[in-house]
Short mmCIF file of C-alpha atoms (C1' of nucleotides) in Angstrom, two decimals:
data_model
loop_
_atom_site.label_atom_id
_atom_site.label_comp_id
_atom_site.label_asym_id
_atom_site.label_seq_id
_atom_site.Cartn_x
_atom_site.Cartn_y
_atom_site.Cartn_z
CA MET A 1 -20.01 18.31 20.88
CA THR A 2 -18.42 16.83 17.81
CA PRO A 3 -17.34 19.37 15.20
CA GLY A 4 -19.42 19.69 12.03
CA PRO A 5 -18.12 19.11 8.52
CA ARG A 6 -17.24 22.79 8.04
CA GLU A 7 -14.92 22.88 11.02
CA LEU A 8 -13.37 19.54 10.08
CA LEU A 9 -12.65 20.72 6.55
CA LYS A 10 -11.28 24.04 7.72
CA ASP A 11 -9.02 22.43 10.29
CA ALA A 12 -7.73 20.05 7.64
CA GLY A 13 -6.90 22.97 5.36
CA LEU A 14 -9.49 21.99 2.77
CA ARG A 15 -11.90 24.35 1.09
CA ILE A 16 -15.49 24.25 2.22
CA THR A 17 -17.63 23.22 -0.73
CA ALA A 18 -21.11 21.78 -1.05
CA PRO A 19 -19.95 18.35 -2.28
CA ARG A 20 -17.52 18.01 0.60
CA ILE A 21 -20.05 18.93 3.26
CA ALA A 22 -22.60 16.60 1.73
CA VAL A 23 -20.13 13.69 1.57
CA LEU A 24 -19.06 14.10 5.20
CA ASP A 25 -22.62 14.57 6.41
CA TRP A 26 -23.90 11.60 4.53
CA LEU A 27 -21.04 9.34 5.59
CA ALA A 28 -21.54 10.26 9.23
CA GLU A 29 -25.04 8.81 8.93
CA HIS A 30 -24.08 5.87 6.71
CA PRO A 31 -20.74 4.43 7.76
CA HIS A 32 -18.92 1.83 5.63
CA ALA A 33 -20.47 3.06 2.38
CA THR A 34 -18.90 2.55 -1.03
CA ALA A 35 -17.97 5.42 -3.35
CA ASP A 36 -21.03 4.58 -5.42
CA GLN A 37 -23.36 4.73 -2.46
CA VAL A 38 -21.81 8.00 -1.36
CA ALA A 39 -22.33 9.44 -4.85
CA ASP A 40 -25.99 8.41 -4.80
CA GLY A 41 -26.53 9.85 -1.34
CA VAL A 42 -24.85 13.10 -2.20
CA ARG A 43 -26.78 13.46 -5.45
CA ALA A 44 -30.04 12.93 -3.57
CA ARG A 45 -29.10 15.92 -1.46
CA LEU A 46 -27.44 18.25 -3.96
CA GLY A 47 -29.09 17.30 -7.23
CA SER A 48 -26.05 16.62 -9.36
CA VAL A 49 -22.45 15.85 -8.49
CA SER A 50 -19.90 14.26 -10.78
CA THR A 51 -18.44 10.89 -9.94
CA GLN A 52 -15.01 12.41 -10.14
CA ALA A 53 -15.88 15.02 -7.53
CA VAL A 54 -16.97 12.28 -5.15
CA TYR A 55 -13.71 10.41 -5.64
CA ASP A 56 -11.74 13.64 -5.19
CA VAL A 57 -13.55 14.43 -1.95
CA LEU A 58 -13.09 10.91 -0.61
CA HIS A 59 -9.39 10.93 -1.47
CA ALA A 60 -8.77 14.40 -0.10
CA CYS A 61 -10.53 13.55 3.16
CA ALA A 62 -8.80 10.19 3.48
CA ARG A 63 -5.43 11.85 2.88
CA THR A 64 -5.99 14.44 5.59
CA GLY A 65 -7.41 11.95 8.05
CA LEU A 66 -11.05 13.05 8.01
CA LEU A 67 -12.09 9.72 6.57
CA ARG A 68 -10.77 6.22 6.81
CA ARG A 69 -10.72 4.01 3.76
CA ILE A 70 -11.26 0.26 4.03
CA GLU A 71 -10.67 -1.91 0.98
CA PRO A 72 -11.78 -5.47 1.64
CA ALA A 73 -10.40 -7.92 -0.92
CA GLY A 74 -12.82 -8.52 -3.76
CA HIS A 75 -15.13 -5.66 -2.79
CA PRO A 76 -15.15 -1.96 -3.64
CA ALA A 77 -13.55 0.40 -1.13
CA ARG A 78 -15.64 1.65 1.78
CA TYR A 79 -15.32 4.83 3.82
CA GLU A 80 -16.11 5.80 7.38
CA THR A 81 -15.86 8.90 9.53
CA ARG A 82 -14.65 7.04 12.58
CA THR A 83 -10.93 7.73 12.55
CA GLY A 84 -8.22 8.14 15.11
CA ASP A 85 -8.89 4.97 17.03
CA ASN A 86 -7.44 1.71 15.86
CA HIS A 87 -10.61 -0.31 15.45
CA HIS A 88 -10.93 -3.17 13.01
CA HIS A 89 -13.61 -4.67 10.79
CA LEU A 90 -15.85 -7.63 10.20
CA VAL A 91 -16.51 -8.19 6.50
CA CYS A 92 -19.10 -10.47 4.94
CA ARG A 93 -17.54 -12.59 2.20
CA ASP A 94 -20.83 -12.67 0.37
CA CYS A 95 -22.36 -9.19 0.35
CA GLY A 96 -19.42 -7.12 1.57
CA ARG A 97 -21.33 -5.74 4.53
CA THR A 98 -18.84 -4.25 6.96
CA GLU A 99 -19.10 -3.68 10.71
CA ASP A 100 -16.79 -2.20 13.30
CA VAL A 101 -14.99 -4.31 15.85
CA ASP A 102 -13.11 -2.78 18.71
CA CYS A 103 -9.41 -3.42 18.81
CA VAL A 104 -8.65 -6.79 20.30
CA HIS A 105 -5.60 -5.53 22.12
CA GLY A 106 -6.16 -2.00 23.28
CA ALA A 107 -3.85 0.66 21.93
CA ALA A 108 -2.47 1.04 18.41
CA PRO A 109 -0.57 -0.42 16.73
CA CYS A 110 -2.19 -3.31 18.57
CA LEU A 111 0.08 -5.92 17.00
CA GLU A 112 3.71 -6.02 16.02
CA PRO A 113 5.18 -8.46 13.55
CA LEU A 114 8.08 -10.55 14.78
CA ASP A 115 10.30 -9.81 11.80
CA THR A 116 9.70 -6.78 9.62
CA ALA A 117 12.12 -7.75 6.84
CA GLY A 118 13.35 -4.17 6.68
CA PHE A 119 9.88 -2.71 6.18
CA ALA A 120 8.91 0.51 7.94
CA VAL A 121 5.58 -0.69 9.31
CA ASP A 122 3.06 1.99 10.21
CA GLU A 123 -0.23 0.12 10.47
CA ALA A 124 -1.53 -3.29 11.40
CA GLU A 125 -4.82 -3.92 9.66
CA VAL A 126 -7.05 -6.68 10.94
CA LEU A 127 -10.00 -8.01 8.95
CA PHE A 128 -12.33 -10.66 10.25
CA TRP A 129 -13.88 -12.56 7.36
CA GLY A 130 -17.14 -14.44 7.62
CA LEU A 131 -20.78 -14.38 6.64
CA CYS A 132 -23.20 -11.81 7.95
CA PRO A 133 -26.55 -12.86 9.45
CA ASP A 134 -28.37 -12.09 6.19
CA CYS A 135 -26.08 -14.22 4.04
CA ARG A 136 -25.52 -16.98 6.55
CA PRO A 137 -28.74 -19.00 6.41
CA SER A 138 -28.71 -19.23 2.61
CA GLY A 139 -28.04 -22.48 0.79
CA THR A 140 -24.69 -21.22 -0.42
CA CYS A 141 -23.26 -21.45 3.07
CA GLN A 142 -20.02 -23.40 2.94
CA TRP A 143 -19.31 -23.54 6.67
CA CYS A 144 -22.10 -25.79 7.87
CA MET B 1 9.66 -34.73 0.92
CA THR B 2 6.99 -32.30 -0.14
CA PRO B 3 4.56 -33.61 -2.75
CA GLY B 4 4.90 -32.37 -6.32
CA PRO B 5 2.19 -30.49 -8.23
CA ARG B 6 0.78 -33.69 -9.73
CA GLU B 7 0.11 -35.27 -6.35
CA LEU B 8 -1.32 -32.04 -5.00
CA LEU B 9 -3.72 -31.70 -7.92
CA LYS B 10 -4.74 -35.33 -7.75
CA ASP B 11 -5.38 -35.18 -4.01
CA ALA B 12 -7.46 -32.06 -4.52
CA GLY B 13 -9.58 -33.84 -7.13
CA LEU B 14 -8.39 -31.58 -9.95
CA ARG B 15 -7.29 -32.77 -13.35
CA ILE B 16 -3.62 -32.79 -14.09
CA THR B 17 -2.96 -30.40 -16.96
CA ALA B 18 0.10 -28.61 -18.22
CA PRO B 19 -1.09 -25.11 -17.24
CA ARG B 20 -1.86 -26.27 -13.69
CA ILE B 21 1.47 -27.94 -13.16
CA ALA B 22 3.28 -24.93 -14.57
CA VAL B 23 1.36 -22.50 -12.36
CA LEU B 24 2.03 -24.49 -9.19
CA ASP B 25 5.68 -25.05 -10.08
CA TRP B 26 6.27 -21.44 -10.91
CA LEU B 27 4.48 -20.15 -7.82
CA ALA B 28 6.50 -22.45 -5.57
CA GLU B 29 9.60 -20.65 -6.83
CA HIS B 30 8.05 -17.17 -6.88
CA PRO B 31 5.76 -16.66 -3.91
CA HIS B 32 3.44 -13.61 -3.69
CA ALA B 33 3.19 -13.22 -7.45
CA THR B 34 0.28 -11.49 -9.19
CA ALA B 35 -1.90 -13.23 -11.80
CA ASP B 36 -0.08 -11.25 -14.46
CA GLN B 37 3.32 -12.39 -13.27
CA VAL B 38 2.12 -15.97 -13.06
CA ALA B 39 0.80 -15.74 -16.62
CA ASP B 40 4.17 -14.44 -17.83
CA GLY B 41 6.09 -17.13 -15.98
CA VAL B 42 3.83 -19.90 -17.22
CA ARG B 43 3.98 -18.64 -20.81
CA ALA B 44 7.78 -18.60 -20.64
CA ARG B 45 7.59 -22.28 -19.78
CA LEU B 46 4.74 -23.52 -21.96
CA GLY B 47 4.79 -21.14 -24.89
CA SER B 48 1.19 -19.96 -24.87
CA VAL B 49 -1.49 -20.03 -22.23
CA SER B 50 -4.64 -17.93 -22.19
CA THR B 51 -5.16 -15.37 -19.48
CA GLN B 52 -8.42 -17.04 -18.67
CA ALA B 53 -6.73 -20.37 -18.09
CA VAL B 54 -4.35 -18.77 -15.60
CA TYR B 55 -7.24 -17.22 -13.69
CA ASP B 56 -9.12 -20.52 -13.77
CA VAL B 57 -6.14 -22.40 -12.39
CA LEU B 58 -5.54 -19.83 -9.66
CA HIS B 59 -9.19 -19.87 -8.64
CA ALA B 60 -9.50 -23.65 -8.72
CA CYS B 61 -6.36 -24.07 -6.63
CA ALA B 62 -7.36 -21.33 -4.19
CA ARG B 63 -10.79 -22.94 -3.80
CA THR B 64 -9.33 -26.35 -3.02
CA GLY B 65 -6.68 -24.97 -0.70
CA LEU B 66 -3.62 -25.57 -2.86
CA LEU B 67 -2.99 -21.86 -3.09
CA ARG B 68 -3.67 -18.95 -0.84
CA ARG B 69 -4.87 -15.69 -2.27
CA ILE B 70 -3.87 -12.36 -0.76
CA GLU B 71 -5.57 -9.20 -1.96
CA PRO B 72 -3.93 -6.14 -0.49
CA ALA B 73 -6.07 -3.02 -0.84
CA GLY B 74 -5.17 -1.05 -3.94
CA HIS B 75 -2.98 -3.78 -5.40
CA PRO B 76 -3.74 -6.75 -7.63
CA ALA B 77 -4.25 -10.11 -5.91
CA ARG B 78 -1.20 -12.22 -5.11
CA TYR B 79 -0.89 -15.96 -4.69
CA GLU B 80 1.34 -18.25 -2.67
CA THR B 81 1.78 -21.97 -2.18
CA ARG B 82 2.32 -21.68 1.57
CA THR B 83 -1.05 -22.68 2.96
CA GLY B 84 -2.31 -24.43 6.03
CA ASP B 85 -0.50 -22.30 8.55
CA ASN B 86 -2.00 -19.04 9.64
CA HIS B 87 0.81 -16.70 8.72
CA HIS B 88 0.29 -13.06 7.84
CA HIS B 89 1.80 -10.49 5.51
CA LEU B 90 3.83 -7.35 5.25
CA VAL B 91 2.77 -5.22 2.28
CA CYS B 92 4.59 -2.23 0.82
CA ARG B 93 2.20 0.66 0.28
CA ASP B 94 4.25 1.85 -2.63
CA CYS B 95 5.21 -1.11 -4.80
CA GLY B 96 2.95 -3.81 -3.35
CA ARG B 97 5.86 -6.10 -2.50
CA THR B 98 4.62 -8.72 -0.06
CA GLU B 99 6.51 -10.76 2.51
CA ASP B 100 5.50 -13.43 4.98
CA VAL B 101 5.31 -12.79 8.69
CA ASP B 102 4.79 -15.56 11.17
CA CYS B 103 1.65 -15.41 13.22
CA VAL B 104 2.01 -13.04 16.13
CA HIS B 105 0.04 -15.23 18.46
CA GLY B 106 0.71 -18.85 17.70
CA ALA B 107 -2.15 -20.99 16.52
CA ALA B 108 -5.06 -20.04 14.26
CA PRO B 109 -7.41 -18.25 14.45
CA CYS B 110 -4.85 -16.20 16.32
CA LEU B 111 -7.30 -13.43 17.15
CA GLU B 112 -10.95 -13.30 18.05
CA PRO B 113 -13.15 -10.24 17.79
CA LEU B 114 -14.93 -9.20 20.96
CA ASP B 115 -18.32 -8.84 19.32
CA THR B 116 -19.10 -10.61 16.07
CA ALA B 117 -22.41 -8.82 15.40
CA GLY B 118 -23.95 -12.11 14.34
CA PHE B 119 -21.29 -12.85 11.75
CA ALA B 120 -19.97 -16.39 11.35
CA VAL B 121 -16.28 -15.51 11.39
CA ASP B 122 -13.92 -18.03 9.82
CA GLU B 123 -10.70 -16.12 9.31
CA ALA B 124 -8.74 -13.30 10.89
CA GLU B 125 -6.57 -11.65 8.29
CA VAL B 126 -3.70 -9.45 9.44
CA LEU B 127 -1.87 -7.12 7.08
CA PHE B 128 1.06 -5.01 8.17
CA TRP B 129 1.31 -1.92 5.99
CA GLY B 130 4.49 0.02 5.48
CA LEU B 131 7.27 0.76 3.02
CA CYS B 132 9.73 -1.86 1.88
CA PRO B 133 13.47 -1.18 1.97
CA ASP B 134 13.52 -0.31 -1.74
CA CYS B 135 10.75 2.28 -1.49
CA ARG B 136 11.72 3.64 1.90
CA PRO B 137 14.75 5.83 1.15
CA SER B 138 13.00 7.70 -1.67
CA GLY B 139 11.96 11.32 -1.31
CA THR B 140 8.33 10.35 -1.17
CA CYS B 141 8.76 8.82 2.27
CA GLN B 142 6.16 10.25 4.60
CA TRP B 143 7.26 8.58 7.82
CA CYS B 144 10.62 10.20 8.43
"C1'" DA C 1 -10.61 -46.97 -27.14
"C1'" DC C 2 -14.90 -44.49 -25.85
"C1'" DG C 3 -17.21 -40.94 -24.22
"C1'" DC C 4 -18.45 -38.00 -20.42
"C1'" DT C 5 -17.03 -34.09 -18.30
"C1'" DC C 6 -13.81 -30.81 -16.93
"C1'" DT C 7 -10.56 -27.43 -18.77
"C1'" DC C 8 -8.68 -24.23 -22.13
"C1'" DT C 9 -9.13 -20.69 -25.97
"C1'" DG C 10 -10.48 -16.35 -27.72
"C1'" DG C 11 -13.02 -12.49 -27.48
"C1'" DA C 12 -16.33 -9.36 -25.57
"C1'" DG C 13 -17.93 -7.13 -21.34
"C1'" DT C 14 -17.77 -5.21 -16.50
"C1'" DT C 15 -16.38 -2.79 -12.41
"C1'" DA C 16 -14.06 0.46 -9.95
"C1'" DG C 17 -11.40 3.74 -10.50
"C1'" DT C 18 -7.71 7.16 -12.85
"C1'" DC C 19 -6.17 10.99 -15.99
"C1'" DA C 20 -6.55 15.36 -18.28
"C1'" DA C 21 -8.25 19.94 -19.76
"C1'" DG C 22 -10.98 23.56 -19.00
"C1'" DA C 23 -14.84 25.96 -16.36
"C1'" DA C 24 -16.35 27.37 -11.87
"C1'" DA C 25 -15.95 28.62 -7.27
"C1'" DG C 26 -13.57 29.57 -2.57
"C1'" DC C 27 -11.03 32.80 -0.02
"C1'" DG C 28 -7.11 36.00 1.29
"C1'" DA C 29 -5.69 40.54 0.24
"C1'" DA C 30 -6.45 45.10 -1.45
"C1'" DT D 1 -16.71 43.99 -2.31
"C1'" DT D 2 -13.89 43.26 -5.92
"C1'" DC D 3 -9.65 40.99 -7.81
"C1'" DG D 4 -7.16 37.32 -8.89
"C1'" DC D 5 -4.77 33.19 -7.48
"C1'" DT D 6 -5.52 28.59 -6.58
"C1'" DT D 7 -8.21 24.73 -5.55
"C1'" DT D 8 -12.07 22.12 -6.85
"C1'" DC D 9 -15.65 20.45 -10.01
"C1'" DT D 10 -17.34 18.84 -14.70
"C1'" DT D 11 -17.05 16.15 -18.64
"C1'" DG D 12 -15.43 12.51 -21.04
"C1'" DA D 13 -11.87 9.37 -22.44
"C1'" DC D 14 -9.12 5.73 -20.64
"C1'" DT D 15 -7.13 1.71 -17.80
"C1'" DA D 16 -6.28 -2.44 -14.88
"C1'" DA D 17 -7.83 -6.42 -13.25
"C1'" DC D 18 -10.94 -9.32 -13.74
"C1'" DT D 19 -15.33 -11.96 -15.30
"C1'" DC D 20 -18.59 -14.15 -18.64
"C1'" DC D 21 -19.60 -16.85 -22.52
"C1'" DA D 22 -19.61 -20.38 -26.27
"C1'" DG D 23 -17.25 -23.69 -28.39
"C1'" DA D 24 -13.01 -26.57 -29.06
"C1'" DG D 25 -9.88 -29.65 -26.79
"C1'" DA D 26 -8.03 -32.80 -23.43
"C1'" DG D 27 -8.13 -35.90 -18.90
"C1'" DC D 28 -9.43 -40.11 -17.07
"C1'" DG D 29 -12.75 -43.80 -15.47
"C1'" DT D 30 -14.70 -47.76 -17.71
#
DNA sequence: ACGCTCTCTGGAGTTAGTCAAGAAAGCGAA
DNA sequence: TTCGCTTTCTTGACTAACTCCAGAGAGCGT
């Protein structure tokens, strides 16, 4: 049994509040949502929540590892509850739709650069760019 | 001998204008610069260039393959003249400093997702996140 | 040298998010 | 179960990094 939002928040040392529970609940059902979408979803459930509160919750949860933040270039940030494993993402260049892809190489960090130039590397992020099925057949397709 | 900006622009079917030459010249000397930095550099050379012109040049050149655009999450986009090969990047979480890394696996596309979920994938982007030598020794370091 | 078309200028507008101050609410201790 | 400290939420102003638009200006093929 996976732990509910209350346990997750408690274990992370965060206070249990209605906005936080609603954000985690909603994101569990709607992975890869933007902050805007999360705000809408949470408001539908709680009535009224400030934008700032949503951003605070998302940041607090991302910081403590309850949520993972994905920021595809040119698109607003997206959040997901699937953390801990080192999976990667497919992103549609057109609509920003994002899907999970399992790690190509097994365990994290999955890839190591040849020369780190003195950087302390802690994560290898892999994004696969393309067009999703919905955007692909349109006339704007530049790959066919 | 590598071709100069004029030849590159001509071959790409773009008009040869002072802002374009200046942008390409300046970027060749300062890889991984932001649009802001490019604008400053170009203005230092030409006197006065509109922000819009800089963005237009960067977009036109990125579209025709003269420049590559890198957009690390949470940092402004950066541009580089090294295109054609499938190299990747090291990005500092703190200051956004970006460095080249040669492809971990040889030839492009270098990686293939196991399941593309119907996406037409055309690029695998790899970003190595960490802290650069300048940001690393500071007290805010969370990895040591 | 002409004129079509692409490019640049200047200014307003947008998106996605941050900052700050005070009110409200969680939660450990009494 | 109440107190009071601290975190969290609300409201509203603010910012960075772009984008959009209309018109002026400048390449370049003929």
